[in-house]
Amino acid sequence: MLLRHTTAKEIDRHALTINPAKICQPIGAMYAALGLHGCLPHSHGSQGCCSYHRSTLTRHFKEPVLASTSSFSEGSSVFGGSANLLSAIETIFTVYNPDVIAVHTTCLSETIGDDLHEIVEKAKEEGKVPEGKEVIYCNTPSYKGTHITGYSNQTAAFVKFFSQTTGKKDNTINLVAGWMEPSDINEIKRIAKVMNIKTIVFPDLTNVLDTPLTGTFNMFPKGGTTIPEMKATGDSKCSLGIGPYSTLDACTKLKEKCGVDFETVEIPIGLKATDRFLMTLSKLAGVSIPDSLTEERGRLVDFIADNAKYFWGKRVALFGDPDILIPTVEFLLTLDMKPVYLVTGTPGKHFDEKMVELLKDKVPEAKFKSGEQADMFQLHQWIKQKPVDLLMGNTYGKYIARDENVPFVRLGFPIVDRAGHNFFPKTGYIGSENLAINILRELLDFQDRTCREEKMEFQM
Amino acid sequence: MAELKNTERDVDTILEDMKSFRDEIITKYPPKVAKKRAKSMVINEDPNNPPEIQANVRTVPGIITQRGCTYAGCKGVVMGPTRDIVHIVHGPIGCSFYAWLTRRNETLPTSDSDPNFINYCFSTDMQEKNIVFGGEKKLKQAIREAYELFHPKTIAIYTTCPVGLIGDDVHRAAKQMMKELDNKVNIFGFSCEGYRGVSQSAGHHIANNGLFRNIIEKGDYEVKKDEKKYRINLMGEYNIGGDEFEMERIFKECGINLVATLSGNGTVEKYHKANTADLNLVVCHRSINYVAEMMETAYGIPWIKVDPLGATSTVKMLRKICKYFDDKELTDRVEKVIAEEMDKVEKVREEIYPKTRGKLAMLFVGGSRAHHYQALFDELGMKTISAGYEFAHRDDYEGRRVIPTIKIDADSRNIEEITVTKDEKKFHPRKTQEEIDQLSKEGVDLNDYKGMMHDMSKGTLVIDDISLYEMDKLIERYHPNVFCAGIKEKFCVQKLGIPLKQLHNYDSGGPYAGFKGAINFYRDIEAMVGASIWKEIKAPWEKKTYAQAQ
């Protein structure tokens, strides 16, 4: 057994986290910063963090992930990292020449209390920031929240540093993208285009973490929200935050700074979340939903109706990030599946409330947990107590899936043991269909592998 | 130089050009950075007497380094592979998450009840309140919970950046918890905060100190009469992709008794027997030379540097062991194994050699593989024209003879040096001075390592702590056929149209050590340099011929 020490018997844990369902803030900030065109993320801490974040993102995307670090030594940890960041800024602009450096912090620089504002101002005074270049920053203490918090902080920093009002409103809708795959953002952009809505998407990871192989290496790929676009967000008609955990802060900041009203919706995974997303967009933009999208919806409904019996009543365990889990759980309920066990390491009441709302009637036996000790060890213990028919989550789930012999659908971050997963969206009706197809395939592959020989089905 | 691409290259011309390349690179940097980088990029003018290289100094902020931190070197590299220790990371969640299964240290429990915590990730998951009020209470509670759930015999605690700053004393907490648990479990801590030292290297040193003091020194195994012969330890071998399994196989075939491996496929139980070996084989010099030295001092076990990467290097290693034990029965058996294994290796090598001969390689890896893997490329007829380490010290580049001249700078001064003395009960000299001199004459130098530059060609470019910029330019100018580095570099290099072989995780391949490993490596490199896709980078309509046809 891969996880041979996991037993069904639970103890009251208050201090030990085992097999976490979360990561720390700076990796989220690094990811979001890559969604700004011409931006080099910079990790203000000791260099181990930066290497780890880059490696994790690279393993997931199979793409270059560039970022620099202040490379703290013991001396800077005691006397402050100001000199390190000043020298880093000079070296970065001289050697790599990004348009923007987006600085985030780690538990090290946060614990010692480095003042980023002061350091960056000093860099400007000393002429280390060339004309037309920007250094932005956000605080991302690893001991608060999770990678989702870091993503949210970085996205809010884009607003803080760039969004402006000219006083002249533009008929544009800001789509504030929560933590999704580039393919998911791409699908959302496609839907907006089909609906003929003018949008600014930020952070925009498309054409950044899915670049072609051309024989040249572009440190700064063509994708990403541009600075002029980011500035213009202050003049937009309104903002739509896609995934409240990762976008609420940015939306709120934009409202405070530039008076841009906002709404938030769940990431459009599944039939109902996509319905709401389209209706909200349609309402905000004052446009009707075109037939082509209604047809896409119909195709998804058709697929589910055709295969309803395979989904019916299947018990599912899920772990991951709240903005992904909430709509996914809702979608599983649409499929008449039973999401019975759910954990997210990301703390927050919204998740707990949504789970109660979604599950209390349909799956009253469901167990869920968020925050500290809401980890995969807990999830596995629940599975040991009463098994499930399907497990969904990031790559770390495969150890449980193998031990417990359950089908496994990879979903979330990071997925490091398969390639190409990031080409297929799971947002919108088409993405939801991808997800449902994936679930069905895993269930049927499992049946084919494990059923008695005489029960092998040639057709479905 | 761009015209050298994809044809049989004139290596001498390239090596000649590397001097000007080096100077050009340096001019791009701000003056202070340039001055510093200049000392870390050297031409290997005389391999027998390599030039001084600047190494193991702090990283230039903002330069985009490959390096990681002290925690990674201690928990991730040296201690992590031990399967029967519950490794609790005291810190916020990240450090523990990132070191969870990301190094491919394979392990094979001996039975269903054999403890194996390798697939688990344990963390105190520090929160803001723990930073403000201290995290010792939470750490102790975490240890209680780990004990209640798993009943391990050993629990190790690893500190991360904030722990040192807020003053949590994990060593005191460990002692208190041992007492509370009636000494039923060995608990100890490592002060491996990420900001210590300048790289993973400090973490190796800290791990070595703790490994010796808390585990090896506590070993009281008594060797039984029938198991005395040819006892060795394998040191600094972490069983990536099963390398250690292949070494175990070879030693078994040869009748050599492998007592313990530090720390691939390792267990505390095996480490407790380590002091009973008669010879230590050091694979990764950088990460384990400290323990090797301590064991020499404490128990009188000499060490030799070995390199089980490449078939010829493996043969060399086995023959060194034979000379050391000086026993005809052993030598005969080993020679028989060598003959059988080399026969299989040569068959594959001969098939692949024509496809790889004359091709060029560059290696920028960790603290030992940039050296070791050059032997494998040699066997394929491939030339290494540039190489370097992330975090090795001058002795790994220039040889241990320079150790007396190495100055410990301010950044590394606070890494604890422990003083080990002769263990009166367990010490016994394995060789007389005469025997040692004789071995040296036969080419078996005890307690020595000649370094990477000694084995590289004259004129090759050696770069310590290479930056992204330097790497990018190096590839653009010389178009190696294979570039070796890690995951962060992999896709940057491949976008340039050059295949990258990961020599940390082997791109999920391996083993690459020993005889079977050599065959695996030959086949993987054949597939890499032979892959058709590299010829398809330009679309047909982007090529000149298409434009002419218009």
mmCIF file with all atom_site columns, C-alpha atoms in Angstrom, chain A residues 113-203:
data_model
loop_
_atom_site.group_PDB
_atom_site.id
_atom_site.type_symbol
_atom_site.label_atom_id
_atom_site.label_alt_id
_atom_site.label_comp_id
_atom_site.label_asym_id
_atom_site.label_entity_id
_atom_site.label_seq_id
_atom_site.pdbx_PDB_ins_code
_atom_site.Cartn_x
_atom_site.Cartn_y
_atom_site.Cartn_z
_atom_site.occupancy
_atom_site.B_iso_or_equiv
_atom_site.pdbx_formal_charge
_atom_site.auth_seq_id
_atom_site.auth_comp_id
_atom_site.auth_asym_id
_atom_site.auth_atom_id
_atom_site.pdbx_PDB_model_num
ATOM 1  C CA . GLY A 1 113 ? 8.659   43.196 8.102   1.00 0.00 ? 113 GLY A CA 1
ATOM 2  C CA . ASP A 1 114 ? 10.345  44.499 4.945   1.00 0.00 ? 114 ASP A CA 1
ATOM 3  C CA . ASP A 1 115 ? 8.514   47.588 3.651   1.00 0.00 ? 115 ASP A CA 1
ATOM 4  C CA . LEU A 1 116 ? 8.110   47.000 -0.088  1.00 0.00 ? 116 LEU A CA 1
ATOM 5  C CA . HIS A 1 117 ? 6.677   50.449 -0.735  1.00 0.00 ? 117 HIS A CA 1
ATOM 6  C CA . GLU A 1 118 ? 9.705   52.125 0.765   1.00 0.00 ? 118 GLU A CA 1
ATOM 7  C CA . ILE A 1 119 ? 12.177  49.878 -1.071  1.00 0.00 ? 119 ILE A CA 1
ATOM 8  C CA . VAL A 1 120 ? 10.531  50.383 -4.446  1.00 0.00 ? 120 VAL A CA 1
ATOM 9  C CA . GLU A 1 121 ? 10.401  54.156 -3.924  1.00 0.00 ? 121 GLU A CA 1
ATOM 10 C CA . LYS A 1 122 ? 14.107  54.047 -3.135  1.00 0.00 ? 122 LYS A CA 1
ATOM 11 C CA . ALA A 1 123 ? 14.775  52.064 -6.303  1.00 0.00 ? 123 ALA A CA 1
ATOM 12 C CA . LYS A 1 124 ? 13.013  54.756 -8.301  1.00 0.00 ? 124 LYS A CA 1
ATOM 13 C CA . GLU A 1 125 ? 14.943  57.526 -6.551  1.00 0.00 ? 125 GLU A CA 1
ATOM 14 C CA . GLU A 1 126 ? 18.206  55.777 -7.297  1.00 0.00 ? 126 GLU A CA 1
ATOM 15 C CA . GLY A 1 127 ? 17.297  55.500 -10.957 1.00 0.00 ? 127 GLY A CA 1
ATOM 16 C CA . LYS A 1 128 ? 17.132  51.716 -10.917 1.00 0.00 ? 128 LYS A CA 1
ATOM 17 C CA . VAL A 1 129 ? 13.703  51.650 -12.592 1.00 0.00 ? 129 VAL A CA 1
ATOM 18 C CA . PRO A 1 130 ? 14.098  52.753 -16.225 1.00 0.00 ? 130 PRO A CA 1
ATOM 19 C CA . GLU A 1 131 ? 11.710  55.224 -17.824 1.00 0.00 ? 131 GLU A CA 1
ATOM 20 C CA . GLY A 1 132 ? 8.418   53.596 -18.788 1.00 0.00 ? 132 GLY A CA 1
ATOM 21 C CA . LYS A 1 133 ? 9.040   50.526 -16.631 1.00 0.00 ? 133 LYS A CA 1
ATOM 22 C CA . GLU A 1 134 ? 7.070   49.545 -13.568 1.00 0.00 ? 134 GLU A CA 1
ATOM 23 C CA . VAL A 1 135 ? 7.685   47.772 -10.288 1.00 0.00 ? 135 VAL A CA 1
ATOM 24 C CA . ILE A 1 136 ? 4.511   46.656 -8.546  1.00 0.00 ? 136 ILE A CA 1
ATOM 25 C CA . TYR A 1 137 ? 4.205   44.655 -5.352  1.00 0.00 ? 137 TYR A CA 1
ATOM 26 C CA . CYS A 1 138 ? 1.881   42.783 -3.056  1.00 0.00 ? 138 CYS A CA 1
ATOM 27 C CA . ASN A 1 139 ? 2.241   41.145 0.337   1.00 0.00 ? 139 ASN A CA 1
ATOM 28 C CA . THR A 1 140 ? 1.800   37.395 0.308   1.00 0.00 ? 140 THR A CA 1
ATOM 29 C CA . PRO A 1 141 ? 2.628   35.942 3.751   1.00 0.00 ? 141 PRO A CA 1
ATOM 30 C CA . SER A 1 142 ? 2.662   32.141 3.434   1.00 0.00 ? 142 SER A CA 1
ATOM 31 C CA . TYR A 1 143 ? 1.261   31.715 6.938   1.00 0.00 ? 143 TYR A CA 1
ATOM 32 C CA . LYS A 1 144 ? -2.043  33.359 5.991   1.00 0.00 ? 144 LYS A CA 1
ATOM 33 C CA . GLY A 1 145 ? -4.585  31.758 3.668   1.00 0.00 ? 145 GLY A CA 1
ATOM 34 C CA . THR A 1 146 ? -3.299  29.680 0.757   1.00 0.00 ? 146 THR A CA 1
ATOM 35 C CA . HIS A 1 147 ? -2.136  29.884 -2.851  1.00 0.00 ? 147 HIS A CA 1
ATOM 36 C CA . ILE A 1 148 ? -5.615  31.174 -3.686  1.00 0.00 ? 148 ILE A CA 1
ATOM 37 C CA . THR A 1 149 ? -5.087  34.110 -1.308  1.00 0.00 ? 149 THR A CA 1
ATOM 38 C CA . GLY A 1 150 ? -1.796  34.848 -3.070  1.00 0.00 ? 150 GLY A CA 1
ATOM 39 C CA . TYR A 1 151 ? -3.491  34.787 -6.459  1.00 0.00 ? 151 TYR A CA 1
ATOM 40 C CA . SER A 1 152 ? -6.176  37.125 -5.148  1.00 0.00 ? 152 SER A CA 1
ATOM 41 C CA . ASN A 1 153 ? -3.599  39.515 -3.642  1.00 0.00 ? 153 ASN A CA 1
ATOM 42 C CA . GLN A 1 154 ? -1.622  39.711 -6.875  1.00 0.00 ? 154 GLN A CA 1
ATOM 43 C CA . THR A 1 155 ? -4.756  40.329 -8.938  1.00 0.00 ? 155 THR A CA 1
ATOM 44 C CA . ALA A 1 156 ? -5.816  43.082 -6.546  1.00 0.00 ? 156 ALA A CA 1
ATOM 45 C CA . ALA A 1 157 ? -2.325  44.598 -6.911  1.00 0.00 ? 157 ALA A CA 1
ATOM 46 C CA . PHE A 1 158 ? -2.846  44.906 -10.674 1.00 0.00 ? 158 PHE A CA 1
ATOM 47 C CA . VAL A 1 159 ? -5.839  47.115 -9.865  1.00 0.00 ? 159 VAL A CA 1
ATOM 48 C CA . LYS A 1 160 ? -3.993  49.040 -7.191  1.00 0.00 ? 160 LYS A CA 1
ATOM 49 C CA . PHE A 1 161 ? -1.098  49.943 -9.481  1.00 0.00 ? 161 PHE A CA 1
ATOM 50 C CA . PHE A 1 162 ? -2.712  50.274 -12.897 1.00 0.00 ? 162 PHE A CA 1
ATOM 51 C CA . SER A 1 163 ? -6.464  50.852 -12.952 1.00 0.00 ? 163 SER A CA 1
ATOM 52 C CA . GLN A 1 164 ? -7.346  54.472 -13.701 1.00 0.00 ? 164 GLN A CA 1
ATOM 53 C CA . THR A 1 165 ? -10.426 56.550 -14.385 1.00 0.00 ? 165 THR A CA 1
ATOM 54 C CA . THR A 1 166 ? -10.438 59.102 -17.149 1.00 0.00 ? 166 THR A CA 1
ATOM 55 C CA . GLY A 1 167 ? -13.979 60.079 -16.255 1.00 0.00 ? 167 GLY A CA 1
ATOM 56 C CA . LYS A 1 168 ? -15.262 58.689 -19.539 1.00 0.00 ? 168 LYS A CA 1
ATOM 57 C CA . LYS A 1 169 ? -17.026 55.333 -19.144 1.00 0.00 ? 169 LYS A CA 1
ATOM 58 C CA . ASP A 1 170 ? -16.414 52.679 -21.725 1.00 0.00 ? 170 ASP A CA 1
ATOM 59 C CA . ASN A 1 171 ? -18.875 49.967 -22.656 1.00 0.00 ? 171 ASN A CA 1
ATOM 60 C CA . THR A 1 172 ? -16.437 47.276 -21.593 1.00 0.00 ? 172 THR A CA 1
ATOM 61 C CA . ILE A 1 173 ? -16.868 44.552 -19.009 1.00 0.00 ? 173 ILE A CA 1
ATOM 62 C CA . ASN A 1 174 ? -13.887 43.536 -16.913 1.00 0.00 ? 174 ASN A CA 1
ATOM 63 C CA . LEU A 1 175 ? -13.674 39.798 -16.588 1.00 0.00 ? 175 LEU A CA 1
ATOM 64 C CA . VAL A 1 176 ? -11.592 39.185 -13.499 1.00 0.00 ? 176 VAL A CA 1
ATOM 65 C CA . ALA A 1 177 ? -10.386 35.645 -13.980 1.00 0.00 ? 177 ALA A CA 1
ATOM 66 C CA . GLY A 1 178 ? -10.098 33.414 -10.933 1.00 0.00 ? 178 GLY A CA 1
ATOM 67 C CA . TRP A 1 179 ? -7.494  30.656 -10.771 1.00 0.00 ? 179 TRP A CA 1
ATOM 68 C CA . MET A 1 180 ? -8.193  28.634 -13.902 1.00 0.00 ? 180 MET A CA 1
ATOM 69 C CA . GLU A 1 181 ? -6.250  27.014 -16.707 1.00 0.00 ? 181 GLU A CA 1
ATOM 70 C CA . PRO A 1 182 ? -5.366  29.140 -19.749 1.00 0.00 ? 182 PRO A CA 1
ATOM 71 C CA . SER A 1 183 ? -7.781  26.913 -21.698 1.00 0.00 ? 183 SER A CA 1
ATOM 72 C CA . ASP A 1 184 ? -10.590 27.814 -19.281 1.00 0.00 ? 184 ASP A CA 1
ATOM 73 C CA . ILE A 1 185 ? -9.908  31.527 -19.701 1.00 0.00 ? 185 ILE A CA 1
ATOM 74 C CA . ASN A 1 186 ? -9.739  31.048 -23.441 1.00 0.00 ? 186 ASN A CA 1
ATOM 75 C CA . GLU A 1 187 ? -13.166 29.423 -23.435 1.00 0.00 ? 187 GLU A CA 1
ATOM 76 C CA . ILE A 1 188 ? -14.587 32.282 -21.389 1.00 0.00 ? 188 ILE A CA 1
ATOM 77 C CA . LYS A 1 189 ? -13.086 34.751 -23.858 1.00 0.00 ? 189 LYS A CA 1
ATOM 78 C CA . ARG A 1 190 ? -14.631 32.807 -26.728 1.00 0.00 ? 190 ARG A CA 1
ATOM 79 C CA . ILE A 1 191 ? -18.057 32.914 -25.102 1.00 0.00 ? 191 ILE A CA 1
ATOM 80 C CA . ALA A 1 192 ? -17.785 36.685 -24.594 1.00 0.00 ? 192 ALA A CA 1
ATOM 81 C CA . LYS A 1 193 ? -16.785 37.050 -28.228 1.00 0.00 ? 193 LYS A CA 1
ATOM 82 C CA . VAL A 1 194 ? -19.719 34.943 -29.389 1.00 0.00 ? 194 VAL A CA 1
ATOM 83 C CA . MET A 1 195 ? -21.958 37.192 -27.310 1.00 0.00 ? 195 MET A CA 1
ATOM 84 C CA . ASN A 1 196 ? -20.313 40.215 -28.927 1.00 0.00 ? 196 ASN A CA 1
ATOM 85 C CA . ILE A 1 197 ? -19.277 41.707 -25.605 1.00 0.00 ? 197 ILE A CA 1
ATOM 86 C CA . LYS A 1 198 ? -16.236 43.939 -25.307 1.00 0.00 ? 198 LYS A CA 1
ATOM 87 C CA . THR A 1 199 ? -14.149 42.715 -22.392 1.00 0.00 ? 199 THR A CA 1
ATOM 88 C CA . ILE A 1 200 ? -10.855 43.153 -20.623 1.00 0.00 ? 200 ILE A CA 1
ATOM 89 C CA . VAL A 1 201 ? -9.683  39.924 -19.054 1.00 0.00 ? 201 VAL A CA 1
ATOM 90 C CA . PHE A 1 202 ? -7.206  39.955 -16.179 1.00 0.00 ? 202 PHE A CA 1
ATOM 91 C CA . PRO A 1 203 ? -5.086  38.088 -15.288 1.00 0.00 ? 203 PRO A CA 1
#
